[in-house]
């Protein structure tokens, strides 16, 4: 299998995309796997990533206490955070950051089913390309297929979540206090787009974590199908 992958790598640098696809299509299956098995294996890996990793993000502090995905203030609001802390309002600043993360946790909980539906569309040809790709090839595939739809879904959920978790009131209070400080320029940012983008990035980050685990650790391949399919890329 190693020779086969090496040959494919050389071909990638020498052939046009159409010719490369022909090479990939001619690869033998190995291990008695059918086309359906290979596609099902990739779907299962992504389903596991969604179930095991993305579900963590929906829990309380799923974003806030996860340093990989914790949402911090956008650059233009760093001055708000710094100024409030200097005048003894650190707790208010902390609550502002926590509120952004709470909104993301709430949004992911409601929008996760979109990922599950997207995974169902993986084809055999997609599976072969993903298996021979980088450690995050499956995550990148999922990103390309879902990012626009998920953004459109997440944004109104984030907006509603701001109200539900009190982020809108916290940030109104926080920014009002900042704007009342002497020698500061007023700010009035719309955080919905920022938190939506950060929430999406966090979701894809955690799926990539699980994909890398399955690709590189045999012990993470917890089903017979995962073991058989990912043995092809070892």
PDB file of N, CA and C in Angstrom, residues 61-147:
ATOM      1  N   UNK A  61     -19.745  25.307  29.115  1.00  0.00           N
ATOM      2  CA  UNK A  61     -18.291  25.505  29.064  1.00  0.00           C
ATOM      3  C   UNK A  61     -17.636  24.709  27.941  1.00  0.00           C
ATOM      4  N   UNK A  62     -18.429  24.165  27.013  1.00  0.00           N
ATOM      5  CA  UNK A  62     -17.868  23.425  25.885  1.00  0.00           C
ATOM      6  C   UNK A  62     -16.922  24.272  25.049  1.00  0.00           C
ATOM      7  N   UNK A  63     -17.248  25.534  24.880  1.00  0.00           N
ATOM      8  CA  UNK A  63     -16.351  26.491  24.237  1.00  0.00           C
ATOM      9  C   UNK A  63     -15.493  27.205  25.273  1.00  0.00           C
ATOM     10  N   UNK A  64     -16.142  27.678  26.327  1.00  0.00           N
ATOM     11  CA  UNK A  64     -15.490  28.585  27.266  1.00  0.00           C
ATOM     12  C   UNK A  64     -14.265  27.980  27.947  1.00  0.00           C
ATOM     13  N   UNK A  65     -14.290  26.684  28.231  1.00  0.00           N
ATOM     14  CA  UNK A  65     -13.165  26.051  28.910  1.00  0.00           C
ATOM     15  C   UNK A  65     -12.365  25.119  28.008  1.00  0.00           C
ATOM     16  N   UNK A  66     -12.546  25.269  26.715  1.00  0.00           N
ATOM     17  CA  UNK A  66     -11.774  24.490  25.738  1.00  0.00           C
ATOM     18  C   UNK A  66     -10.838  25.455  25.018  1.00  0.00           C
ATOM     19  N   UNK A  67      -9.556  25.395  25.354  1.00  0.00           N
ATOM     20  CA  UNK A  67      -8.610  26.363  24.805  1.00  0.00           C
ATOM     21  C   UNK A  67      -8.446  26.246  23.290  1.00  0.00           C
ATOM     22  N   UNK A  68      -8.812  25.112  22.716  1.00  0.00           N
ATOM     23  CA  UNK A  68      -8.718  24.960  21.262  1.00  0.00           C
ATOM     24  C   UNK A  68      -9.728  25.844  20.532  1.00  0.00           C
ATOM     25  N   UNK A  69     -10.867  26.094  21.170  1.00  0.00           N
ATOM     26  CA  UNK A  69     -11.954  26.765  20.456  1.00  0.00           C
ATOM     27  C   UNK A  69     -12.549  27.952  21.213  1.00  0.00           C
ATOM     28  N   UNK A  70     -12.047  28.246  22.397  1.00  0.00           N
ATOM     29  CA  UNK A  70     -12.605  29.343  23.199  1.00  0.00           C
ATOM     30  C   UNK A  70     -12.656  30.635  22.384  1.00  0.00           C
ATOM     31  N   UNK A  71     -13.797  31.286  22.417  1.00  0.00           N
ATOM     32  CA  UNK A  71     -13.991  32.519  21.652  1.00  0.00           C
ATOM     33  C   UNK A  71     -13.557  33.712  22.506  1.00  0.00           C
ATOM     34  N   UNK A  72     -12.560  34.405  22.025  1.00  0.00           N
ATOM     35  CA  UNK A  72     -12.073  35.610  22.688  1.00  0.00           C
ATOM     36  C   UNK A  72     -12.662  36.834  21.992  1.00  0.00           C
ATOM     37  N   UNK A  73     -12.363  37.984  22.511  1.00  0.00           N
ATOM     38  CA  UNK A  73     -12.904  39.202  21.915  1.00  0.00           C
ATOM     39  C   UNK A  73     -12.247  39.490  20.568  1.00  0.00           C
ATOM     40  N   UNK A  74     -13.002  40.019  19.624  1.00  0.00           N
ATOM     41  CA  UNK A  74     -12.372  40.461  18.373  1.00  0.00           C
ATOM     42  C   UNK A  74     -11.402  41.597  18.666  1.00  0.00           C
ATOM     43  N   UNK A  75     -10.467  41.765  17.768  1.00  0.00           N
ATOM     44  CA  UNK A  75      -9.382  42.728  17.988  1.00  0.00           C
ATOM     45  C   UNK A  75      -9.887  44.119  18.339  1.00  0.00           C
ATOM     46  N   UNK A  76     -10.951  44.552  17.654  1.00  0.00           N
ATOM     47  CA  UNK A  76     -11.423  45.917  17.881  1.00  0.00           C
ATOM     48  C   UNK A  76     -12.034  46.108  19.271  1.00  0.00           C
ATOM     49  N   UNK A  77     -12.315  44.994  19.973  1.00  0.00           N
ATOM     50  CA  UNK A  77     -12.877  45.112  21.314  1.00  0.00           C
ATOM     51  C   UNK A  77     -11.873  44.811  22.417  1.00  0.00           C
ATOM     52  N   UNK A  78     -10.646  44.484  22.039  1.00  0.00           N
ATOM     53  CA  UNK A  78      -9.624  44.250  23.057  1.00  0.00           C
ATOM     54  C   UNK A  78      -9.441  45.486  23.942  1.00  0.00           C
ATOM     55  N   UNK A  79      -9.579  46.658  23.347  1.00  0.00           N
ATOM     56  CA  UNK A  79      -9.421  47.887  24.127  1.00  0.00           C
ATOM     57  C   UNK A  79     -10.535  48.023  25.161  1.00  0.00           C
ATOM     58  N   UNK A  80     -11.729  47.502  24.844  1.00  0.00           N
ATOM     59  CA  UNK A  80     -12.817  47.525  25.805  1.00  0.00           C
ATOM     60  C   UNK A  80     -12.452  46.662  27.007  1.00  0.00           C
ATOM     61  N   UNK A  81     -11.999  45.448  26.719  1.00  0.00           N
ATOM     62  CA  UNK A  81     -11.608  44.512  27.774  1.00  0.00           C
ATOM     63  C   UNK A  81     -10.503  45.097  28.647  1.00  0.00           C
ATOM     64  N   UNK A  82      -9.478  45.604  28.012  1.00  0.00           N
ATOM     65  CA  UNK A  82      -8.334  46.146  28.757  1.00  0.00           C
ATOM     66  C   UNK A  82      -8.734  47.334  29.621  1.00  0.00           C
ATOM     67  N   UNK A  83      -9.549  48.219  29.059  1.00  0.00           N
ATOM     68  CA  UNK A  83      -9.951  49.419  29.801  1.00  0.00           C
ATOM     69  C   UNK A  83     -10.804  49.070  31.008  1.00  0.00           C
ATOM     70  N   UNK A  84     -11.727  48.124  30.833  1.00  0.00           N
ATOM     71  CA  UNK A  84     -12.588  47.742  31.953  1.00  0.00           C
ATOM     72  C   UNK A  84     -11.798  47.095  33.080  1.00  0.00           C
ATOM     73  N   UNK A  85     -10.815  46.294  32.728  1.00  0.00           N
ATOM     74  CA  UNK A  85     -10.002  45.630  33.755  1.00  0.00           C
ATOM     75  C   UNK A  85      -9.158  46.651  34.525  1.00  0.00           C
ATOM     76  N   UNK A  86      -8.718  47.676  33.831  1.00  0.00           N
ATOM     77  CA  UNK A  86      -7.892  48.700  34.485  1.00  0.00           C
ATOM     78  C   UNK A  86      -8.671  49.512  35.515  1.00  0.00           C
ATOM     79  N   UNK A  87      -9.988  49.596  35.330  1.00  0.00           N
ATOM     80  CA  UNK A  87     -10.795  50.381  36.272  1.00  0.00           C
ATOM     81  C   UNK A  87     -11.580  49.481  37.224  1.00  0.00           C
ATOM     82  N   UNK A  88     -11.110  48.228  37.374  1.00  0.00           N
ATOM     83  CA  UNK A  88     -11.705  47.334  38.367  1.00  0.00           C
ATOM     84  C   UNK A  88     -12.951  46.603  37.932  1.00  0.00           C
ATOM     85  N   UNK A  89     -13.189  46.508  36.624  1.00  0.00           N
ATOM     86  CA  UNK A  89     -14.385  45.820  36.125  1.00  0.00           C
ATOM     87  C   UNK A  89     -14.022  44.506  35.427  1.00  0.00           C
ATOM     88  N   UNK A  90     -13.063  43.799  35.988  1.00  0.00           N
ATOM     89  CA  UNK A  90     -12.630  42.531  35.385  1.00  0.00           C
ATOM     90  C   UNK A  90     -13.753  41.509  35.339  1.00  0.00           C
ATOM     91  N   UNK A  91     -14.573  41.468  36.384  1.00  0.00           N
ATOM     92  CA  UNK A  91     -15.655  40.482  36.420  1.00  0.00           C
ATOM     93  C   UNK A  91     -16.658  40.731  35.301  1.00  0.00           C
ATOM     94  N   UNK A  92     -16.912  41.981  35.001  1.00  0.00           N
ATOM     95  CA  UNK A  92     -17.825  42.317  33.909  1.00  0.00           C
ATOM     96  C   UNK A  92     -17.221  41.915  32.568  1.00  0.00           C
ATOM     97  N   UNK A  93     -15.923  42.152  32.410  1.00  0.00           N
ATOM     98  CA  UNK A  93     -15.242  41.758  31.177  1.00  0.00           C
ATOM     99  C   UNK A  93     -15.276  40.245  31.007  1.00  0.00           C
ATOM    100  N   UNK A  94     -15.047  39.518  32.105  1.00  0.00           N
ATOM    101  CA  UNK A  94     -15.092  38.052  32.056  1.00  0.00           C
ATOM    102  C   UNK A  94     -16.479  37.563  31.659  1.00  0.00           C
ATOM    103  N   UNK A  95     -17.507  38.197  32.203  1.00  0.00           N
ATOM    104  CA  UNK A  95     -18.876  37.806  31.868  1.00  0.00           C
ATOM    105  C   UNK A  95     -19.181  38.074  30.398  1.00  0.00           C
ATOM    106  N   UNK A  96     -18.599  39.133  29.858  1.00  0.00           N
ATOM    107  CA  UNK A  96     -18.809  39.428  28.439  1.00  0.00           C
ATOM    108  C   UNK A  96     -18.254  38.336  27.555  1.00  0.00           C
ATOM    109  N   UNK A  97     -17.035  37.867  27.862  1.00  0.00           N
ATOM    110  CA  UNK A  97     -16.429  36.786  27.088  1.00  0.00           C
ATOM    111  C   UNK A  97     -17.213  35.485  27.268  1.00  0.00           C
ATOM    112  N   UNK A  98     -17.611  35.225  28.503  1.00  0.00           N
ATOM    113  CA  UNK A  98     -18.363  34.001  28.778  1.00  0.00           C
ATOM    114  C   UNK A  98     -19.683  33.986  28.000  1.00  0.00           C
ATOM    115  N   UNK A  99     -20.313  35.146  27.895  1.00  0.00           N
ATOM    116  CA  UNK A  99     -21.591  35.230  27.196  1.00  0.00           C
ATOM    117  C   UNK A  99     -21.447  34.892  25.716  1.00  0.00           C
ATOM    118  N   UNK A 100     -20.350  35.309  25.103  1.00  0.00           N
ATOM    119  CA  UNK A 100     -20.108  34.974  23.695  1.00  0.00           C
ATOM    120  C   UNK A 100     -19.991  33.469  23.522  1.00  0.00           C
ATOM    121  N   UNK A 101     -19.283  32.833  24.434  1.00  0.00           N
ATOM    122  CA  UNK A 101     -19.093  31.385  24.362  1.00  0.00           C
ATOM    123  C   UNK A 101     -20.382  30.631  24.662  1.00  0.00           C
ATOM    124  N   UNK A 102     -21.189  31.149  25.568  1.00  0.00           N
ATOM    125  CA  UNK A 102     -22.478  30.526  25.864  1.00  0.00           C
ATOM    126  C   UNK A 102     -23.380  30.539  24.623  1.00  0.00           C
ATOM    127  N   UNK A 103     -23.342  31.637  23.894  1.00  0.00           N
ATOM    128  CA  UNK A 103     -24.161  31.719  22.681  1.00  0.00           C
ATOM    129  C   UNK A 103     -23.711  30.689  21.660  1.00  0.00           C
ATOM    130  N   UNK A 104     -22.400  30.498  21.523  1.00  0.00           N
ATOM    131  CA  UNK A 104     -21.872  29.504  20.589  1.00  0.00           C
ATOM    132  C   UNK A 104     -22.274  28.098  21.015  1.00  0.00           C
ATOM    133  N   UNK A 105     -22.189  27.807  22.307  1.00  0.00           N
ATOM    134  CA  UNK A 105     -22.586  26.494  22.813  1.00  0.00           C
ATOM    135  C   UNK A 105     -24.050  26.218  22.511  1.00  0.00           C
ATOM    136  N   UNK A 106     -24.862  27.219  22.689  1.00  0.00           N
ATOM    137  CA  UNK A 106     -26.290  27.076  22.435  1.00  0.00           C
ATOM    138  C   UNK A 106     -26.566  26.861  20.954  1.00  0.00           C
ATOM    139  N   UNK A 107     -25.866  27.591  20.102  1.00  0.00           N
ATOM    140  CA  UNK A 107     -26.101  27.493  18.662  1.00  0.00           C
ATOM    141  C   UNK A 107     -25.703  26.131  18.118  1.00  0.00           C
ATOM    142  N   UNK A 108     -24.552  25.623  18.526  1.00  0.00           N
ATOM    143  CA  UNK A 108     -24.087  24.334  18.025  1.00  0.00           C
ATOM    144  C   UNK A 108     -25.070  23.238  18.393  1.00  0.00           C
ATOM    145  N   UNK A 109     -25.659  23.330  19.560  1.00  0.00           N
ATOM    146  CA  UNK A 109     -26.630  22.339  20.010  1.00  0.00           C
ATOM    147  C   UNK A 109     -27.819  22.245  19.048  1.00  0.00           C
ATOM    148  N   UNK A 110     -28.234  23.379  18.526  1.00  0.00           N
ATOM    149  CA  UNK A 110     -29.410  23.398  17.672  1.00  0.00           C
ATOM    150  C   UNK A 110     -29.089  23.101  16.208  1.00  0.00           C
ATOM    151  N   UNK A 111     -27.859  23.325  15.792  1.00  0.00           N
ATOM    152  CA  UNK A 111     -27.531  23.217  14.365  1.00  0.00           C
ATOM    153  C   UNK A 111     -26.777  21.945  13.985  1.00  0.00           C
ATOM    154  N   UNK A 112     -26.342  21.157  14.959  1.00  0.00           N
ATOM    155  CA  UNK A 112     -25.548  19.960  14.683  1.00  0.00           C
ATOM    156  C   UNK A 112     -26.171  19.012  13.657  1.00  0.00           C
ATOM    157  N   UNK A 113     -27.504  18.819  13.619  1.00  0.00           N
ATOM    158  CA  UNK A 113     -28.078  17.890  12.636  1.00  0.00           C
ATOM    159  C   UNK A 113     -27.716  18.179  11.185  1.00  0.00           C
ATOM    160  N   UNK A 114     -27.356  19.417  10.869  1.00  0.00           N
ATOM    161  CA  UNK A 114     -26.948  19.743   9.503  1.00  0.00           C
ATOM    162  C   UNK A 114     -25.696  18.960   9.131  1.00  0.00           C
ATOM    163  N   UNK A 115     -24.787  18.802  10.061  1.00  0.00           N
ATOM    164  CA  UNK A 115     -23.579  18.020   9.807  1.00  0.00           C
ATOM    165  C   UNK A 115     -23.925  16.575   9.502  1.00  0.00           C
ATOM    166  N   UNK A 116     -24.822  16.026  10.272  1.00  0.00           N
ATOM    167  CA  UNK A 116     -25.206  14.622  10.095  1.00  0.00           C
ATOM    168  C   UNK A 116     -25.762  14.399   8.697  1.00  0.00           C
ATOM    169  N   UNK A 117     -26.600  15.309   8.233  1.00  0.00           N
ATOM    170  CA  UNK A 117     -27.161  15.186   6.891  1.00  0.00           C
ATOM    171  C   UNK A 117     -26.095  15.321   5.818  1.00  0.00           C
ATOM    172  N   UNK A 118     -25.132  16.208   6.035  1.00  0.00           N
ATOM    173  CA  UNK A 118     -24.068  16.414   5.046  1.00  0.00           C
ATOM    174  C   UNK A 118     -23.207  15.169   4.893  1.00  0.00           C
ATOM    175  N   UNK A 119     -22.964  14.473   5.982  1.00  0.00           N
ATOM    176  CA  UNK A 119     -22.124  13.281   5.946  1.00  0.00           C
ATOM    177  C   UNK A 119     -22.734  12.202   5.050  1.00  0.00           C
ATOM    178  N   UNK A 120     -24.036  12.175   4.974  1.00  0.00           N
ATOM    179  CA  UNK A 120     -24.716  11.145   4.177  1.00  0.00           C
ATOM    180  C   UNK A 120     -24.398  11.252   2.692  1.00  0.00           C
ATOM    181  N   UNK A 121     -23.914  12.414   2.254  1.00  0.00           N
ATOM    182  CA  UNK A 121     -23.664  12.630   0.826  1.00  0.00           C
ATOM    183  C   UNK A 121     -22.292  12.165   0.361  1.00  0.00           C
ATOM    184  N   UNK A 122     -21.447  11.662   1.247  1.00  0.00           N
ATOM    185  CA  UNK A 122     -20.111  11.214   0.844  1.00  0.00           C
ATOM    186  C   UNK A 122     -20.219  10.026  -0.108  1.00  0.00           C
ATOM    187  N   UNK A 123     -19.565  10.135  -1.248  1.00  0.00           N
ATOM    188  CA  UNK A 123     -19.591   9.076  -2.258  1.00  0.00           C
ATOM    189  C   UNK A 123     -18.333   8.231  -2.171  1.00  0.00           C
ATOM    190  N   UNK A 124     -18.315   7.139  -2.953  1.00  0.00           N
ATOM    191  CA  UNK A 124     -17.137   6.284  -2.994  1.00  0.00           C
ATOM    192  C   UNK A 124     -15.916   7.049  -3.488  1.00  0.00           C
ATOM    193  N   UNK A 125     -16.072   7.842  -4.563  1.00  0.00           N
ATOM    194  CA  UNK A 125     -14.942   8.615  -5.084  1.00  0.00           C
ATOM    195  C   UNK A 125     -14.448   9.628  -4.065  1.00  0.00           C
ATOM    196  N   UNK A 126     -15.384  10.265  -3.347  1.00  0.00           N
ATOM    197  CA  UNK A 126     -14.983  11.168  -2.270  1.00  0.00           C
ATOM    198  C   UNK A 126     -14.153  10.414  -1.235  1.00  0.00           C
ATOM    199  N   UNK A 127     -14.605   9.232  -0.888  1.00  0.00           N
ATOM    200  CA  UNK A 127     -13.943   8.429   0.146  1.00  0.00           C
ATOM    201  C   UNK A 127     -12.514   8.087  -0.249  1.00  0.00           C
ATOM    202  N   UNK A 128     -12.308   7.692  -1.495  1.00  0.00           N
ATOM    203  CA  UNK A 128     -10.956   7.339  -1.938  1.00  0.00           C
ATOM    204  C   UNK A 128     -10.021   8.549  -1.872  1.00  0.00           C
ATOM    205  N   UNK A 129     -10.505   9.692  -2.333  1.00  0.00           N
ATOM    206  CA  UNK A 129      -9.680  10.896  -2.292  1.00  0.00           C
ATOM    207  C   UNK A 129      -9.364  11.304  -0.857  1.00  0.00           C
ATOM    208  N   UNK A 130     -10.329  11.178   0.018  1.00  0.00           N
ATOM    209  CA  UNK A 130     -10.140  11.553   1.417  1.00  0.00           C
ATOM    210  C   UNK A 130      -9.150  10.617   2.095  1.00  0.00           C
ATOM    211  N   UNK A 131      -9.280   9.330   1.847  1.00  0.00           N
ATOM    212  CA  UNK A 131      -8.392   8.351   2.479  1.00  0.00           C
ATOM    213  C   UNK A 131      -6.930   8.597   2.126  1.00  0.00           C
ATOM    214  N   UNK A 132      -6.681   9.043   0.911  1.00  0.00           N
ATOM    215  CA  UNK A 132      -5.319   9.290   0.468  1.00  0.00           C
ATOM    216  C   UNK A 132      -4.875  10.733   0.702  1.00  0.00           C
ATOM    217  N   UNK A 133      -5.711  11.488   1.425  1.00  0.00           N
ATOM    218  CA  UNK A 133      -5.409  12.889   1.667  1.00  0.00           C
ATOM    219  C   UNK A 133      -4.675  13.121   2.975  1.00  0.00           C
ATOM    220  N   UNK A 134      -4.643  14.383   3.386  1.00  0.00           N
ATOM    221  CA  UNK A 134      -3.976  14.771   4.626  1.00  0.00           C
ATOM    222  C   UNK A 134      -4.806  14.349   5.832  1.00  0.00           C
ATOM    223  N   UNK A 135      -4.247  14.594   7.021  1.00  0.00           N
ATOM    224  CA  UNK A 135      -4.921  14.177   8.248  1.00  0.00           C
ATOM    225  C   UNK A 135      -6.279  14.832   8.444  1.00  0.00           C
ATOM    226  N   UNK A 136      -6.501  15.977   7.793  1.00  0.00           N
ATOM    227  CA  UNK A 136      -7.778  16.665   7.940  1.00  0.00           C
ATOM    228  C   UNK A 136      -8.579  16.694   6.638  1.00  0.00           C
ATOM    229  N   UNK A 137      -8.293  15.741   5.752  1.00  0.00           N
ATOM    230  CA  UNK A 137      -8.957  15.734   4.442  1.00  0.00           C
ATOM    231  C   UNK A 137     -10.464  15.569   4.566  1.00  0.00           C
ATOM    232  N   UNK A 138     -10.901  14.697   5.465  1.00  0.00           N
ATOM    233  CA  UNK A 138     -12.338  14.493   5.638  1.00  0.00           C
ATOM    234  C   UNK A 138     -12.994  15.746   6.218  1.00  0.00           C
ATOM    235  N   UNK A 139     -12.324  16.388   7.154  1.00  0.00           N
ATOM    236  CA  UNK A 139     -12.853  17.619   7.738  1.00  0.00           C
ATOM    237  C   UNK A 139     -12.934  18.725   6.693  1.00  0.00           C
ATOM    238  N   UNK A 140     -11.915  18.831   5.853  1.00  0.00           N
ATOM    239  CA  UNK A 140     -11.940  19.835   4.796  1.00  0.00           C
ATOM    240  C   UNK A 140     -13.072  19.574   3.807  1.00  0.00           C
ATOM    241  N   UNK A 141     -13.295  18.287   3.511  1.00  0.00           N
ATOM    242  CA  UNK A 141     -14.420  17.932   2.629  1.00  0.00           C
ATOM    243  C   UNK A 141     -15.732  18.401   3.260  1.00  0.00           C
ATOM    244  N   UNK A 142     -15.904  18.083   4.535  1.00  0.00           N
ATOM    245  CA  UNK A 142     -17.135  18.457   5.223  1.00  0.00           C
ATOM    246  C   UNK A 142     -17.294  19.972   5.280  1.00  0.00           C
ATOM    247  N   UNK A 143     -16.188  20.676   5.482  1.00  0.00           N
ATOM    248  CA  UNK A 143     -16.228  22.130   5.506  1.00  0.00           C
ATOM    249  C   UNK A 143     -16.716  22.685   4.174  1.00  0.00           C
ATOM    250  N   UNK A 144     -16.163  22.153   3.080  1.00  0.00           N
ATOM    251  CA  UNK A 144     -16.533  22.653   1.751  1.00  0.00           C
ATOM    252  C   UNK A 144     -17.995  22.407   1.436  1.00  0.00           C
ATOM    253  N   UNK A 145     -18.541  21.347   1.999  1.00  0.00           N
ATOM    254  CA  UNK A 145     -19.929  20.980   1.714  1.00  0.00           C
ATOM    255  C   UNK A 145     -20.940  21.668   2.623  1.00  0.00           C
ATOM    256  N   UNK A 146     -20.481  22.162   3.781  1.00  0.00           N
ATOM    257  CA  UNK A 146     -21.454  22.642   4.763  1.00  0.00           C
ATOM    258  C   UNK A 146     -21.276  24.090   5.206  1.00  0.00           C
ATOM    259  N   UNK A 147     -20.139  24.700   4.907  1.00  0.00           N
ATOM    260  CA  UNK A 147     -19.823  25.986   5.525  1.00  0.00           C
ATOM    261  C   UNK A 147     -20.866  27.064   5.251  1.00  0.00           C
TER     262      UNK A 147
END
